[in-house]
Short mmCIF file of C-alpha atoms and ligand atoms in Angstrom, two decimals:
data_model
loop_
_atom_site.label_atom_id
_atom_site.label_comp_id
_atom_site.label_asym_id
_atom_site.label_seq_id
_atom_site.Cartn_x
_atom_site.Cartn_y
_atom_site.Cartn_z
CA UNK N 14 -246.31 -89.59 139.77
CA UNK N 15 -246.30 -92.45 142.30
CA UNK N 16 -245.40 -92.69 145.54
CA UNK N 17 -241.75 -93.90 144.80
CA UNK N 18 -241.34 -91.61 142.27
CA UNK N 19 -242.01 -88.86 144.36
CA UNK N 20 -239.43 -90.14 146.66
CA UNK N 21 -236.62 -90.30 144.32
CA UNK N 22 -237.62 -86.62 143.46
CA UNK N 23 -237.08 -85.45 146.58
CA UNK N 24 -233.72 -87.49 147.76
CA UNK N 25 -232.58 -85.77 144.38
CA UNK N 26 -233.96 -82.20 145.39
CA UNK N 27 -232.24 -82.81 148.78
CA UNK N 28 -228.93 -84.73 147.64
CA UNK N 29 -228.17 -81.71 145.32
CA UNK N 30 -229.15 -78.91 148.06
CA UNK N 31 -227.08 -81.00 150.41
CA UNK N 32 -224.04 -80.58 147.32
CA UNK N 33 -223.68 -84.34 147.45
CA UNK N 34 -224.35 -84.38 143.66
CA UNK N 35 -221.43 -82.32 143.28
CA UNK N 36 -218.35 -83.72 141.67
CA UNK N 37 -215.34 -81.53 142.76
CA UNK N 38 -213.79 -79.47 140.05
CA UNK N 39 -211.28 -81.18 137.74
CA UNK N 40 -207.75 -79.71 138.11
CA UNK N 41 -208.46 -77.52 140.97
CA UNK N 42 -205.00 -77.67 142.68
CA UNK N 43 -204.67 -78.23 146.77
CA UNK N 44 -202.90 -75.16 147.43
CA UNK N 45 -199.98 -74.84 150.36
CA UNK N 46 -199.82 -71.36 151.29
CA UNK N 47 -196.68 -69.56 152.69
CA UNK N 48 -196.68 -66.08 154.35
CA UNK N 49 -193.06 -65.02 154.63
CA UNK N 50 -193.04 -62.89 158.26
CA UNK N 51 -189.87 -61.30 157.59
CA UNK N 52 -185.97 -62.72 158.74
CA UNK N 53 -186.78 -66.62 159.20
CA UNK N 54 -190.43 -66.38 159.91
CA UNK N 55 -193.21 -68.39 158.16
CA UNK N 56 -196.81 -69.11 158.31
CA UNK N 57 -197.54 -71.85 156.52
CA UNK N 58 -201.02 -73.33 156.15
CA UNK N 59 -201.41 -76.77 154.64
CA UNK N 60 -204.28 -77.54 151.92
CA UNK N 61 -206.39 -78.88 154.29
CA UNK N 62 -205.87 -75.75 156.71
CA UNK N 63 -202.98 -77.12 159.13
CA UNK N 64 -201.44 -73.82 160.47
CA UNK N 65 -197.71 -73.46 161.04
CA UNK N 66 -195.21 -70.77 162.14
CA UNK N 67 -191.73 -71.30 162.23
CA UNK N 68 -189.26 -68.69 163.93
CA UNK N 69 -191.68 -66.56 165.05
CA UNK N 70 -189.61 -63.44 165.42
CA UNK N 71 -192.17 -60.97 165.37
CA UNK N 72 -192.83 -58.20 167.93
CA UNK N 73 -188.90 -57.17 167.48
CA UNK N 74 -188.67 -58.04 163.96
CA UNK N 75 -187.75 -54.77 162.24
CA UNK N 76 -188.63 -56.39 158.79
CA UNK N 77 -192.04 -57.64 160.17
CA UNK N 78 -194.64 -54.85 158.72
CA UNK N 79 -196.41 -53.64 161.79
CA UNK N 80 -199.65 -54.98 161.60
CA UNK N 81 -198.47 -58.63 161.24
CA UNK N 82 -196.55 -57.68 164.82
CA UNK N 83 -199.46 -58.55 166.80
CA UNK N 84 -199.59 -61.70 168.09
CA UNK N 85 -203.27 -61.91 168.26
CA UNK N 86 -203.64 -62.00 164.70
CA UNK N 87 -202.38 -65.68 164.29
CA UNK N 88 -203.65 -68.83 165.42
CA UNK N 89 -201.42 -71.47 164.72
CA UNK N 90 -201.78 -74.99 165.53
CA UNK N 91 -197.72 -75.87 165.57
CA UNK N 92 -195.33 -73.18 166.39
CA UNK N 93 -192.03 -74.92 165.42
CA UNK N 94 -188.34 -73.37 166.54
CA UNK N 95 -184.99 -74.39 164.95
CA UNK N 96 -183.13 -73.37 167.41
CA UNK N 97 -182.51 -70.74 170.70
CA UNK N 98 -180.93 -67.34 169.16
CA UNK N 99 -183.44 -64.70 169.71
CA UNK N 100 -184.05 -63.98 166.05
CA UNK N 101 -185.63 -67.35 166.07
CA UNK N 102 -187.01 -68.44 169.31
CA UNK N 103 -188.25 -64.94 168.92
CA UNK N 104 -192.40 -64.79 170.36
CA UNK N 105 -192.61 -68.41 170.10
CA UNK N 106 -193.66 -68.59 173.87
CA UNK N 107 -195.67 -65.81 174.60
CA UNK N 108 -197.82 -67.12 170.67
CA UNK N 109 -197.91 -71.00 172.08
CA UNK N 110 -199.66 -69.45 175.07
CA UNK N 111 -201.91 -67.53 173.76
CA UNK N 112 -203.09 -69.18 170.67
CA UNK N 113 -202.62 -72.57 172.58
CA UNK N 114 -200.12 -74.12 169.34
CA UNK N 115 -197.83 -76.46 170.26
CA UNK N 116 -194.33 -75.14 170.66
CA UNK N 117 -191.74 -77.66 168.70
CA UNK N 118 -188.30 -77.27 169.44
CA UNK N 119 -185.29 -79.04 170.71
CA UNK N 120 -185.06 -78.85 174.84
CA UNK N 121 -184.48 -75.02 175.69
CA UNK N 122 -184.34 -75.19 179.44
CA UNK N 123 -183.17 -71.61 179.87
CA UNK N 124 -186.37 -70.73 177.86
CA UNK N 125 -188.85 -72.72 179.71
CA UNK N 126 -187.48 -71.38 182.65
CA UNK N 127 -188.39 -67.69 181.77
CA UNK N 128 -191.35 -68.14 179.65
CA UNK N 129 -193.37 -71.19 182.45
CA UNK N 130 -194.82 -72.81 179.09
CA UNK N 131 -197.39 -74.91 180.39
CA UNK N 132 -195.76 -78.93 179.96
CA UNK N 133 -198.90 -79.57 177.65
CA UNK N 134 -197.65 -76.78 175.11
CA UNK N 135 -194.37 -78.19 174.62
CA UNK N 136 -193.18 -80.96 172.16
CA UNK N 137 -189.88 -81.91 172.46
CA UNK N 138 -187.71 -83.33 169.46
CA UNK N 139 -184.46 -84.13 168.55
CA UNK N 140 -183.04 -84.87 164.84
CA UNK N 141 -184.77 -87.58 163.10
CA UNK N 142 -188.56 -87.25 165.06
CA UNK N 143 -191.09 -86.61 162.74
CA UNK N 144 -194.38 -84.82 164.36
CA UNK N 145 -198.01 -85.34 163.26
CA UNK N 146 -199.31 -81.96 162.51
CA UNK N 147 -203.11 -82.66 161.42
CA UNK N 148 -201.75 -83.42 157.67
CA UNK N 149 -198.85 -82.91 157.92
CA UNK N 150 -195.81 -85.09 158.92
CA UNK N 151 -192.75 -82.70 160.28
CA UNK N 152 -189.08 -83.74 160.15
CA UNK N 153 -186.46 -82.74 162.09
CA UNK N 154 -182.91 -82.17 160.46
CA UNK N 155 -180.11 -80.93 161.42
CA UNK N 156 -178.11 -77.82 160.37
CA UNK N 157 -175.16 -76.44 160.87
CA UNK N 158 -175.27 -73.29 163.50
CA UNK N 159 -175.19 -73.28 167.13
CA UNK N 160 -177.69 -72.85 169.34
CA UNK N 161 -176.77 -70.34 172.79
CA UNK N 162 -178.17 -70.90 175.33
CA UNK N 163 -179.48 -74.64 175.19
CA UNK N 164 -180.87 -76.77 172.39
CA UNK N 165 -179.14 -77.53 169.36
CA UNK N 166 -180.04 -76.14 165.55
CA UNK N 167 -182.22 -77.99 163.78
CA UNK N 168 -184.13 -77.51 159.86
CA UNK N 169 -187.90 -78.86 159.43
CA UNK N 170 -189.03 -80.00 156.61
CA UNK N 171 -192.97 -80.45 156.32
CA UNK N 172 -194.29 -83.10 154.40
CA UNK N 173 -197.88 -82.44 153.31
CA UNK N 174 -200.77 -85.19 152.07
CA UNK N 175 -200.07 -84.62 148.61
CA UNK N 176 -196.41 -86.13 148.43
CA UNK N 177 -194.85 -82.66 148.11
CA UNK N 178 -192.54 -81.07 150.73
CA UNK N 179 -191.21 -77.86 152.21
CA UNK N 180 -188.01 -77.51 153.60
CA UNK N 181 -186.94 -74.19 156.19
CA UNK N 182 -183.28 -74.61 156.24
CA UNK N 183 -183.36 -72.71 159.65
CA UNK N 184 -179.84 -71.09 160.03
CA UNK N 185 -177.19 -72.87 158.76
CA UNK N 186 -173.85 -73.42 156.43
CA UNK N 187 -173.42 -75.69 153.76
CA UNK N 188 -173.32 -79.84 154.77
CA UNK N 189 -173.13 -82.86 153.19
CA UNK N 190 -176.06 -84.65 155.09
CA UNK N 191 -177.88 -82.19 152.58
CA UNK N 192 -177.63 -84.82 150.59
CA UNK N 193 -179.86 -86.89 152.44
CA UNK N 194 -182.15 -84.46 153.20
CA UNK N 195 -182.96 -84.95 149.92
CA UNK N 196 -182.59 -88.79 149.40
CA UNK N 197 -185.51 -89.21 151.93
CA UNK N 198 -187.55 -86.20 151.48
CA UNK N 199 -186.59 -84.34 148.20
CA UNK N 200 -187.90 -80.95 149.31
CA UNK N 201 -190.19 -79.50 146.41
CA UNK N 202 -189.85 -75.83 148.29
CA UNK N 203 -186.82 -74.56 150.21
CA UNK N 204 -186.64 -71.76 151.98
CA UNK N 205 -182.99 -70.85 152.20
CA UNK N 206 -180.96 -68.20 154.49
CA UNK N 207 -178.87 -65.86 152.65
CA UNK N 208 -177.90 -63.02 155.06
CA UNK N 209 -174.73 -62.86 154.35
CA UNK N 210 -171.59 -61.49 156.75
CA UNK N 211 -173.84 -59.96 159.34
CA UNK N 212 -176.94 -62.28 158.91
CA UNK N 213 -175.94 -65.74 158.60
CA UNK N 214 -174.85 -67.58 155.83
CA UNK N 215 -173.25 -66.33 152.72
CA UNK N 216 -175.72 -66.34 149.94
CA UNK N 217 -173.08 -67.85 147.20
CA UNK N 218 -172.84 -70.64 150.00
CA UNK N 219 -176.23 -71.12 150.21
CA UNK N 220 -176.81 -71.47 146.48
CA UNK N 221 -174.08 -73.79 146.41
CA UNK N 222 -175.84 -76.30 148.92
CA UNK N 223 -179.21 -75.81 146.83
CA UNK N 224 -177.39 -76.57 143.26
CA UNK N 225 -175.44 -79.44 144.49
CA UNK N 226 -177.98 -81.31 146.65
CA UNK N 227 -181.09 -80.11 146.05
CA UNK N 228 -183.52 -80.49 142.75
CA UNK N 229 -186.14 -77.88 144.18
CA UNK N 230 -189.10 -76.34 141.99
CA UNK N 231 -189.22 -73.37 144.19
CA UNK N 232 -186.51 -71.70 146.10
CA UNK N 233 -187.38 -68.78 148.70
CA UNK N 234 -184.50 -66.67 149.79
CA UNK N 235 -184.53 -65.63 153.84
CA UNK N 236 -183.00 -64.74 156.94
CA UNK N 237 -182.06 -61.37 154.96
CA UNK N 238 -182.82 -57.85 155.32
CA UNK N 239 -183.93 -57.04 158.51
CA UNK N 240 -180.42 -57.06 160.81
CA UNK N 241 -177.93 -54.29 160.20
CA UNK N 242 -174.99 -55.36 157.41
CA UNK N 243 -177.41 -58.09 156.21
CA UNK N 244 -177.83 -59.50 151.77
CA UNK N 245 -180.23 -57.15 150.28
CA UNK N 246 -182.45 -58.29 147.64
CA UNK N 247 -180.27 -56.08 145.01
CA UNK N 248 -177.35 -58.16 146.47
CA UNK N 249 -179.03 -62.04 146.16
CA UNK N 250 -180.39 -61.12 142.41
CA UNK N 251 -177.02 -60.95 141.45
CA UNK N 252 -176.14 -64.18 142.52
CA UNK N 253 -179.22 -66.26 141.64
CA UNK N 254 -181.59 -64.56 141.01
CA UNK N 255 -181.73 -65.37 137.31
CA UNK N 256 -182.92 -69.11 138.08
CA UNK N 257 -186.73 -69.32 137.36
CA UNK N 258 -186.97 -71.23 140.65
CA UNK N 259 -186.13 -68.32 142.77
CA UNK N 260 -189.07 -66.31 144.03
CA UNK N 261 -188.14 -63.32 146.01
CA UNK N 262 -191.43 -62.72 148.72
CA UNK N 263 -191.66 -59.34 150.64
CA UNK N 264 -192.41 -59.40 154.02
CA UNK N 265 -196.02 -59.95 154.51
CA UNK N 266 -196.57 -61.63 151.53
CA UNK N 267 -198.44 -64.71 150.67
CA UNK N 268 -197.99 -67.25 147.77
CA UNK N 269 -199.82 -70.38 147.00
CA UNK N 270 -197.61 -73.42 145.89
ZN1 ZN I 301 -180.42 -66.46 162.68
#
């Protein structure tokens, strides 16, 4: 073997020990993977490993399983809020401090007040401000609720690399902006609060505003079954859960989409 031959053995030997030679596998699907944290509360962790938590209601969550109550064990990059009620502003301070996310809500002076989250932590938006999250682009919607003390309720609806989206209703009621929720970003995911009486929004309601606006592949009930008097799962089956699209999670639990 010549000189040059030699060479080109070795940039081989190295190129493939380096995995440069390596074509990626065919069909193997960029996975978005949700954790369901009990009540509204997500993880959500984008194929290329963007980390978000939305409503992190945690430490008092009842339906949060105990060792997912420490907020140690996450580290977010976004921690988004839809709006002030304590089952969804929840830990979202004390888990932007410590893991150093960036806390995404509407302006909740009373909250800032109390919690002295450094400026730096703090993005403020406002329906219709889409945020940058590594891959992902977040939208702010609106919803139907109210918001006590300060703020006002907002959805998200996270729009990853791959075209697809998911959209956490927050709390709300049926509305027919819905409509162009889906005109511009035609969730492919929703997660959708069914608590009922007690808990927020009626499920039947709820499924209403999903069948007539939405064309979802996945629908993820929530905001259920961890307040007193709220939908049980026994209770939501009945009304939808029949559709294929419906995939009840228990809390703790982690699919890939
Ligand atoms: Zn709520």
């Amino acid at each position: 073997m010549d000189a040059k031959k030699i060479a080109f053995a070795l940039l081989i030997v190295a190129l493939a020990a380096t995995g440069l030679t390596q074509t990626p596998e065919p069909g193997k699907k960029k996975e978005i993977k949700i954790t369901w944290l009990g009540h509204s509360a997500f993880e959500i962790v984008s194929p290329s490993g963007t980390d978000i938590i939305i409503d992190p209601f945690l430490t008092k969550n009842p339906a949060t399983p105990t060792e997912l109550k420490d907020l140690a064990h996450y580290h977010p990059a976004y921690v988004l809020v839809t709006h002030s009620h304590g089952d969804h502003l929840g830990d979202a301070i004390e888990l932007a401090k410590m893991s150093k996310a960036k806390l995404v809500c509407v302006a909740m002076l009373e909250a800032f007040k109390k919690g002295e989250l450094p400026r730096e932590l703090f993005e403020g938006v406002n329906v219709g401000d889409v945020v940058k999250a590594g891959d992902v682009k977040i939208h702010v919607v609106p919803a139907m609720h109210s918001s006590e003390p300060s703020g006002r309720p907002v959805g998200y609806v996270l729009e990853f690399a791959d075209g697809r989206s998911v959209y956490h209703e927050g709390d709300t009621w049926i509305f027919g902006d819905m409509a162009l929720i889906q005109e511009f970003y035609h969730p492919n995911i929703i997660l959708m609060p069914v608590g009922a009486v007690a808990d927020g929004q009626m499920p039947q309601m709820a499924w209403l505003a999903v069948s007539r606006y939405f064309k979802p592949e996945v629908v993820i009930p929530m905001h259920y079954g961890a307040l007193p008097g709220s939908s049980t799962e026994e209770d939501l089956r009945k009304v939808f859960g029949k559709d294929p699209r419906v995939v009840f999670m228990k809390p703790g639990e982690t699919k890939s989409f």
